Short mmCIF file of C-alpha atoms (C1' of nucleotides) in Angstrom, two decimals:
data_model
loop_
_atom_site.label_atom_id
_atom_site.label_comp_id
_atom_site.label_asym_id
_atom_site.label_seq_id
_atom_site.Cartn_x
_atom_site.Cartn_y
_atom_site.Cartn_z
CA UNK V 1 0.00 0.00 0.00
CA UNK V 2 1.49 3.09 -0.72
CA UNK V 3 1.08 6.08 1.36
CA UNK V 4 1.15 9.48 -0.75
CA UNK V 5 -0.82 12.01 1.43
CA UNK V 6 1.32 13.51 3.97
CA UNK V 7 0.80 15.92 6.64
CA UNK V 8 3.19 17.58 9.16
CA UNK V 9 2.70 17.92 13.10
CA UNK V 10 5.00 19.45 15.61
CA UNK V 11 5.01 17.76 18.91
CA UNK V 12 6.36 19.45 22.25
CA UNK V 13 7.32 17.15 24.44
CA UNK V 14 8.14 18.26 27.93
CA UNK V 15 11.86 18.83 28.72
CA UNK V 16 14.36 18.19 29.43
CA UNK V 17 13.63 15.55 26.42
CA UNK V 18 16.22 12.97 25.07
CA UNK V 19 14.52 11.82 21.14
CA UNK V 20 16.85 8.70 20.60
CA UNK V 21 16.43 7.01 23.87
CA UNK V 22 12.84 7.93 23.80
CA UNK V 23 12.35 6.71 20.85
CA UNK V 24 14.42 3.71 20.32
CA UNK V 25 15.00 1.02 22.94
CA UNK V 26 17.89 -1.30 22.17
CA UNK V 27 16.72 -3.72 24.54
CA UNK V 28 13.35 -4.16 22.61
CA UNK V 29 14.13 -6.42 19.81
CA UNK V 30 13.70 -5.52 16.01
CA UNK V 31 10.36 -5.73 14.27
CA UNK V 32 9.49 -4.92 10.85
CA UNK V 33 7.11 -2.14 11.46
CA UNK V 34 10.39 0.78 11.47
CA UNK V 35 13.35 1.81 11.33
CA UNK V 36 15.62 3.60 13.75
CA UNK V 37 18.45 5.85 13.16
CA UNK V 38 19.88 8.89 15.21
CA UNK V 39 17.43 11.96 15.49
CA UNK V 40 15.20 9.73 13.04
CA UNK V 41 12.54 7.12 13.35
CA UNK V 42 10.03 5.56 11.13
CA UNK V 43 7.36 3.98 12.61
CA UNK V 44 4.24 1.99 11.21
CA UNK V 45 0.61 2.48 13.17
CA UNK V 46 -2.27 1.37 12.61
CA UNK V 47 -5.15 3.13 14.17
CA UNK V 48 -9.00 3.87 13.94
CA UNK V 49 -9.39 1.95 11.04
CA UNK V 50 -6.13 3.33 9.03
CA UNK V 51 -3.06 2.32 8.56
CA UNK V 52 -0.37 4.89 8.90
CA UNK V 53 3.13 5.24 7.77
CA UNK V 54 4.64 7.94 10.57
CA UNK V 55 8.13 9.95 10.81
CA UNK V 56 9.20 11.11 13.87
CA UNK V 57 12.53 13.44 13.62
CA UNK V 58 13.96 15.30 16.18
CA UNK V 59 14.36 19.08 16.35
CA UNK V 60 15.95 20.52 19.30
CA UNK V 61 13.46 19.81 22.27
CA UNK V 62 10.48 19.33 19.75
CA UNK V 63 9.50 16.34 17.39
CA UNK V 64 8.42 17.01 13.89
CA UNK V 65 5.99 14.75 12.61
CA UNK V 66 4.97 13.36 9.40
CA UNK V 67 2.15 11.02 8.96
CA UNK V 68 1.40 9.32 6.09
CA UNK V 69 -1.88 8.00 4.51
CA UNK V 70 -3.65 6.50 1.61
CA UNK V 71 -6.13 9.23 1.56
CA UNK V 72 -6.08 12.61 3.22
CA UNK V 73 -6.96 12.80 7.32
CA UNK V 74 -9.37 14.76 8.47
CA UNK V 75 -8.15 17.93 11.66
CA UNK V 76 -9.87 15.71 14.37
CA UNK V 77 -8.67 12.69 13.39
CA UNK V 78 -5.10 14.35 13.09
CA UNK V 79 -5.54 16.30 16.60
CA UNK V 80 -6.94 12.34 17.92
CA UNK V 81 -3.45 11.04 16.53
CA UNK V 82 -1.11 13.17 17.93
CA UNK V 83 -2.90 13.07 21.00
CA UNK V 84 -2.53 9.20 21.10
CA UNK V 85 1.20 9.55 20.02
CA UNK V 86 2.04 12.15 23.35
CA UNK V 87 0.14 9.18 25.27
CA UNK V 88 2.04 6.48 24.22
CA UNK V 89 5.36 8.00 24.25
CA UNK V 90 5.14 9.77 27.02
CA UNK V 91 5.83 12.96 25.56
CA UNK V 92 4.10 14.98 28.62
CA UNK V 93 5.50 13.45 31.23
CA UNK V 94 7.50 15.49 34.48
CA UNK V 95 10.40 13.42 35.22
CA UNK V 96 11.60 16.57 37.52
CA UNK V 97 10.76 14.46 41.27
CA UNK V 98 12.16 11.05 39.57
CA UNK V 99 14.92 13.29 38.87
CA UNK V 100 15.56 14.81 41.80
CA UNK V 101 15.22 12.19 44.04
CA UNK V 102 17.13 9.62 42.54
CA UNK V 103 19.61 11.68 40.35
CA UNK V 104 22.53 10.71 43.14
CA UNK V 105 21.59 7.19 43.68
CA UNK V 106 24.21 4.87 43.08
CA UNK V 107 22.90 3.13 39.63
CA UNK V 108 20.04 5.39 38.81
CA UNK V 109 22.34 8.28 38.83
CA UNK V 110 24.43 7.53 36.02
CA UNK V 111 21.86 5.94 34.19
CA UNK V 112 19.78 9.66 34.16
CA UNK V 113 22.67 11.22 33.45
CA UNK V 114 23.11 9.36 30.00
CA UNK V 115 19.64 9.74 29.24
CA UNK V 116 18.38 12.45 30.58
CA UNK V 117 14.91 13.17 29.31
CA UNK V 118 14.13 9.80 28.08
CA UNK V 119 10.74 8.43 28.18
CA UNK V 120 9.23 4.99 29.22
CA UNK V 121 6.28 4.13 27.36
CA UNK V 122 5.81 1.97 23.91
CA UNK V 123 4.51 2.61 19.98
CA UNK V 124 2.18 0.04 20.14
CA UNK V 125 -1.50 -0.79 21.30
CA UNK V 126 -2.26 -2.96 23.27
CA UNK V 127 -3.70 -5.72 20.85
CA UNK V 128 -0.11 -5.19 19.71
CA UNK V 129 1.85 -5.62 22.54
CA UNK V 130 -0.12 -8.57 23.27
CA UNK V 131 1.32 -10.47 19.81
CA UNK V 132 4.80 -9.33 20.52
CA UNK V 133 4.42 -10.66 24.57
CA UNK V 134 3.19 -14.23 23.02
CA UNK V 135 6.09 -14.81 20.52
CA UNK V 136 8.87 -13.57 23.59
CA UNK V 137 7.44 -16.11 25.81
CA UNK V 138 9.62 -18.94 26.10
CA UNK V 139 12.15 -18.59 23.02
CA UNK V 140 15.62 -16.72 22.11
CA UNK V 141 15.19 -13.25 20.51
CA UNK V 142 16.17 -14.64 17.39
CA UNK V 143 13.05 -17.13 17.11
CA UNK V 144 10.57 -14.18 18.32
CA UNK V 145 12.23 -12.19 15.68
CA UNK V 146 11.29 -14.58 13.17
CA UNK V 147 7.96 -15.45 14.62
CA UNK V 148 7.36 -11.88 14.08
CA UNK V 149 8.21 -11.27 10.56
CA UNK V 150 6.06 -14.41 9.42
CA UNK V 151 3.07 -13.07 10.96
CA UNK V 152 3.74 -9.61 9.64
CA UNK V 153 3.94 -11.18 5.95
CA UNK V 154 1.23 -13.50 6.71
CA UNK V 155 -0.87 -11.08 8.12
CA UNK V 156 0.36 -7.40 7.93
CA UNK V 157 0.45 -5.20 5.52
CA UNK V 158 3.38 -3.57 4.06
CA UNK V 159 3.25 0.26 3.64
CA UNK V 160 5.00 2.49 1.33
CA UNK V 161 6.66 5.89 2.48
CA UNK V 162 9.25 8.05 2.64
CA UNK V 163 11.41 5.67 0.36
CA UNK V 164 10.77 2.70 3.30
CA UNK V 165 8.92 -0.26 2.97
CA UNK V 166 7.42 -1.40 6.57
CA UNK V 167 5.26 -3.90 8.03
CA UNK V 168 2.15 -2.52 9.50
CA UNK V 169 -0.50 -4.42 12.12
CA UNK V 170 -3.39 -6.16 11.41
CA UNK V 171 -6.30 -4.72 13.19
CA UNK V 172 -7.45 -6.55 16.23
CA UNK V 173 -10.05 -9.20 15.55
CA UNK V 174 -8.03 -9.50 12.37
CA UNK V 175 -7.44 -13.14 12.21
CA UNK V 176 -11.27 -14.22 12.22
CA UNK V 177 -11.02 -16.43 9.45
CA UNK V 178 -7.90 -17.61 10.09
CA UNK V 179 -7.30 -21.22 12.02
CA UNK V 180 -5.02 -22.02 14.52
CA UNK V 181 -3.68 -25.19 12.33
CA UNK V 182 -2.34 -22.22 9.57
CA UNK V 183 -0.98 -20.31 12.98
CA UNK V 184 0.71 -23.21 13.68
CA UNK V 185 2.44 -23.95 10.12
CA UNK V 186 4.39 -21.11 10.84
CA UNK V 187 6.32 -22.55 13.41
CA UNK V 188 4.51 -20.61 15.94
CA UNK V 189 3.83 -23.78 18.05
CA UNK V 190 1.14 -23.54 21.09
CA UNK V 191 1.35 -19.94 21.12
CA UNK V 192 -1.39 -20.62 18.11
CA UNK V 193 -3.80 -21.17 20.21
CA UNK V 194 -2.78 -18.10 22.64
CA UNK V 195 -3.16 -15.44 19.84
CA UNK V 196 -5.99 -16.98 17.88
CA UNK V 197 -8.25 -16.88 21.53
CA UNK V 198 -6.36 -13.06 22.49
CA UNK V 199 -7.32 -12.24 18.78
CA UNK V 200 -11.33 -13.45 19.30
CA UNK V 201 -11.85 -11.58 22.78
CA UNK V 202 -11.06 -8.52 20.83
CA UNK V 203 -13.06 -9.22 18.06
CA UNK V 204 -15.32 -10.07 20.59
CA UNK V 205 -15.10 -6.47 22.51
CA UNK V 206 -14.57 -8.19 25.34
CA UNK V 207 -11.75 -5.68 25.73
CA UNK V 208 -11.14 -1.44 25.67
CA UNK V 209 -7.55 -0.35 25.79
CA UNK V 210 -8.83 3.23 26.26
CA UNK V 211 -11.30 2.18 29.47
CA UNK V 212 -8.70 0.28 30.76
CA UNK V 213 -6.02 3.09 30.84
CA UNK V 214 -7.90 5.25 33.11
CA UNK V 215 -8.45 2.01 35.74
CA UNK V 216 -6.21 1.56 39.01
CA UNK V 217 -3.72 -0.89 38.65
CA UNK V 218 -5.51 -3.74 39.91
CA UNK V 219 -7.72 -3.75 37.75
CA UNK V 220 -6.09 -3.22 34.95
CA UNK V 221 -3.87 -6.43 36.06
CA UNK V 222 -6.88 -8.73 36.74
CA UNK V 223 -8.19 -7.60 33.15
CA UNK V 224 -5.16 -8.17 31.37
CA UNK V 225 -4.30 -11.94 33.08
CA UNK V 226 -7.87 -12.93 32.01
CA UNK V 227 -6.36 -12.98 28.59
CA UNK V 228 -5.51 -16.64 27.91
CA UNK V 229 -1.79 -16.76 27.47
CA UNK V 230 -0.67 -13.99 29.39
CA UNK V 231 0.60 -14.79 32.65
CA UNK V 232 2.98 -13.21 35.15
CA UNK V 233 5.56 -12.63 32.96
CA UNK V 234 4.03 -10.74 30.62
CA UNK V 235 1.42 -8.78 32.69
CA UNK V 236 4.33 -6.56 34.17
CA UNK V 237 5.38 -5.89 30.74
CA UNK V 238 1.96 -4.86 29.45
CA UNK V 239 1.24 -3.02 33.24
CA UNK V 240 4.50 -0.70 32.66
CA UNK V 241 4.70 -0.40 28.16
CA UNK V 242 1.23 0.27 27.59
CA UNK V 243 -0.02 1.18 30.57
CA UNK V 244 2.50 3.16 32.52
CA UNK V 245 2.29 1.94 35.37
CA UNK V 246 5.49 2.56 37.22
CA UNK V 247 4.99 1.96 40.99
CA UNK V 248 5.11 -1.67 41.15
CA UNK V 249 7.71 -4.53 40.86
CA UNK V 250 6.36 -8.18 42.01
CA UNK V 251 8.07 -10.44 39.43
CA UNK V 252 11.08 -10.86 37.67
CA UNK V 253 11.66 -13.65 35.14
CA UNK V 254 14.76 -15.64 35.94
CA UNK V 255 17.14 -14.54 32.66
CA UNK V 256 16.45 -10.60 33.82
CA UNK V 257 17.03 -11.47 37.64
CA UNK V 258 20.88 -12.79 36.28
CA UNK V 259 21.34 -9.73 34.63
CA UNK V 260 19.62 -7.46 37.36
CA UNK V 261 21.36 -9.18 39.83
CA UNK V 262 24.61 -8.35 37.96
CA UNK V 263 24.03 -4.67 37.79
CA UNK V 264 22.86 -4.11 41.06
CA UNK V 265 25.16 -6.66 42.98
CA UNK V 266 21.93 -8.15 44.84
CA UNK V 267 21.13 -11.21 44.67
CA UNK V 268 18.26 -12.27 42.30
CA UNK V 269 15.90 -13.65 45.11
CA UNK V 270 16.66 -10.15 47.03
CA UNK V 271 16.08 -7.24 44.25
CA UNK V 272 11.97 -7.04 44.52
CA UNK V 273 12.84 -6.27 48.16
CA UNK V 274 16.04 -3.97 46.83
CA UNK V 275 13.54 -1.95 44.63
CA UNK V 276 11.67 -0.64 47.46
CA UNK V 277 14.64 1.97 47.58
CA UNK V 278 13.03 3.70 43.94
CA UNK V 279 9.86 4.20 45.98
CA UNK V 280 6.56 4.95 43.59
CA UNK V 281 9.24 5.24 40.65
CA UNK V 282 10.34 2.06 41.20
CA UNK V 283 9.88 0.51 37.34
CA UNK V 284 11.06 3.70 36.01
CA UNK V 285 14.23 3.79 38.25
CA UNK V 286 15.12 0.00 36.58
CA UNK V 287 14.23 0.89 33.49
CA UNK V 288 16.48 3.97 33.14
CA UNK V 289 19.90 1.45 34.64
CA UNK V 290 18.14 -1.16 31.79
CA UNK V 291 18.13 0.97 28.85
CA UNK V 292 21.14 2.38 30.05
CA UNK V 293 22.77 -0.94 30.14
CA UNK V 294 21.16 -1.98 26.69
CA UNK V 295 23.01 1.35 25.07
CA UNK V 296 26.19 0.57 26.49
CA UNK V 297 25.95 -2.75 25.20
CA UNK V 298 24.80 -0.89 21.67
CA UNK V 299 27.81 1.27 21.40
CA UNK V 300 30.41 -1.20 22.78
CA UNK V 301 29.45 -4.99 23.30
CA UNK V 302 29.51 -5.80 26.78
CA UNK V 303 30.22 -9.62 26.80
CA UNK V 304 28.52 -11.27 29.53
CA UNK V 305 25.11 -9.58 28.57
CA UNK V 306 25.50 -11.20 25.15
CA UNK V 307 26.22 -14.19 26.42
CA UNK V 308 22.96 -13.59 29.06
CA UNK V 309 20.65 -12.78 25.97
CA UNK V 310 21.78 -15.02 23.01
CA UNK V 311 20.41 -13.02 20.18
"C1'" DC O 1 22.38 -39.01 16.38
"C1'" DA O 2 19.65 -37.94 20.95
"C1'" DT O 3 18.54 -35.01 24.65
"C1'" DC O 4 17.33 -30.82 26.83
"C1'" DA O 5 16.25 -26.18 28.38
"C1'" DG O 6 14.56 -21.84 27.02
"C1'" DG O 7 13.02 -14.06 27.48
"C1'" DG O 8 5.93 -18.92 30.04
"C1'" DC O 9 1.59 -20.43 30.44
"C1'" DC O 10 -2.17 -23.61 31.15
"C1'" DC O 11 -3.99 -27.41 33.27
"C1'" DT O 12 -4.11 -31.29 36.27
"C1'" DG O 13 -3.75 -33.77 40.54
"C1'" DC Y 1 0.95 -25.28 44.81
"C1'" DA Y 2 4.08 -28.50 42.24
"C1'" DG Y 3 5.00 -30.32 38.04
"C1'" DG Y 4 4.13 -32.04 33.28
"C1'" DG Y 5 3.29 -30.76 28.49
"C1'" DC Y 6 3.74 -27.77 24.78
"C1'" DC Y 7 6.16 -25.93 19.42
"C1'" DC Y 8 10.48 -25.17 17.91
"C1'" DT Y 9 15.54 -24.24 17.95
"C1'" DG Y 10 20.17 -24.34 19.02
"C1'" DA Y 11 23.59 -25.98 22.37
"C1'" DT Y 12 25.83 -30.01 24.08
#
DNA sequence: CATCAGGGCCCTG
DNA sequence: CAGGGCCCTGAT
């Protein structure tokens, strides 16, 4: 599909604002739907009904943005867009108290320093997130890589723009007609079943990503583990990526509680308790020494994390 | 060649 | 609440 109408949006995050670790996170693996390159990224979307190709490039402390369509968007749906973007990103967000409370810890410390004005938060919706939390569960990033590129050329659809060629989405409910057993030829294995009965309870409506954003964190965790296939594991992803939820920390799988426990010199069965130190910010304190960790690694190859992750 | 655990989860007993 | 089974893949 190619995308030929194009319109232009500047975005003003808060500051201080850091574009490259907000966003690109080296620690998420690749996926077809963009492309990420300093002060540049392309990213894929598909929402209310369209599919979108979208450039994000950074200028100073503000984003430009292009979006992309097949036919030209309306002002609200624009203004609905861009509003959805500054959600997901995080673009409003006051790191100032995070800042200033932790900004001399130990880890945390040099972790804001590199990133300073980075933002949590993740490009995709929930229905989205959902797919890429099935294929991580129990495989090597390079078989959820390739889980996730068959089911984008199975089932996505490639967009045209800017001189890039990227995998877009499928909308939710978008794999009706489509069985488990042809899930399963593509090496998926039992997840199958998980994302053909995730991909029915939306069709179903059974679910509201928007309702469920303005619910208390309970709730939004009994809602999302009624989802068959997501379990502990992946709820905490979901609970701090799409719903930014930062003041909890209950679980931690055993391949992050090695490299945690590295980090932090605590041992694994002793960092849920060591957390308590980051207070309410607790998720967002880890996440900065994570991505910190994960650019390190980016610019110069830290061994023993490769070794950890076996990519 | 066979065996086994893995960036979980579900289900059973 | 412990433990087996599940799809595949790569390590041993």
């Amino acid at each position: 599909m190619k995308l030929t109408h194009k319109v232009t949006r500047e975005l003003r995050p808060t500051t201080p604002f850091n574009f490259d670790a907000s966003f690109h996170k080296p620690a998420h693996f690749q996926t077809g739907d963009n492309i990420w390159e300093p002060g540049m990224r392309w990213q894929t979307f598909w929402w209310h009904d369209k599919n979108l190709g979208v450039t994000f490039k950074s200028l100073d402390q503000t984003v430009s943005m292009e979006i992309y369509s097949e036919e030209k968007l309306g002002p609200d749906f624009i203004d609905g867009f861009a509003e959805e973007i500054c959600y997901r990103y995080c673009l409003d967000l006051d790191l100032s108290e995070f800042y200033k409370k932790f900004s001399k810890d130990k880890f945390v410390g040099k972790a804001i320093k590199n990133l300073l004005g980075m933002r949590p938060g993740h490009e995709n919706s929930l229905y989205e997130y959902l797919i890429i939390g099935i294929v991580l569960q129990n495989c090597t990033v390079r078989r959820s890589i390739t889980m996730m590129q068959t089911l984008f050329e199975h089932y996505g659809i490639l967009l045209e723009y800017d001189g890039k060629k990227l995998w877009s989405f499928w909308k939710p409910g978008g794999l009706k007609n489509v069985s488990e057993d042809e899930l399963r030829s593509f090496k998926i294995g039992y997840r199958a079943k998980f994302i053909k009965r995730i991909d029915d309870y939306f069709n179903d409506g059974l679910i509201n990503e928007s309702d469920l954003r303005g619910k208390d964190l309970e709730i939004q965790k009994t809602e999302l583990l009624k989802l068959y296939g997501v379990g502990p594991a992946t709820v905490w992803y979901l609970l701090f990526d799409v719903f930014h939820q930062y003041d909890f920390f209950n679980h931690i799988s055993p391949w992050e509680q090695k490299i945690y426990s590295k980090i932090f010199s605590v041992p694994g069965d002793e960092l849920i308790k060591y957390f308590d130190r980051f207070g309410r910010y607790r998720q967002l304190a880890v996440h900065y020494v994570w991505e910190d960790l994960w650019w390190q690694h980016k610019k110069k190859p830290i061994l023993w994390l490769a070794k950890e992750v076996r990519v």
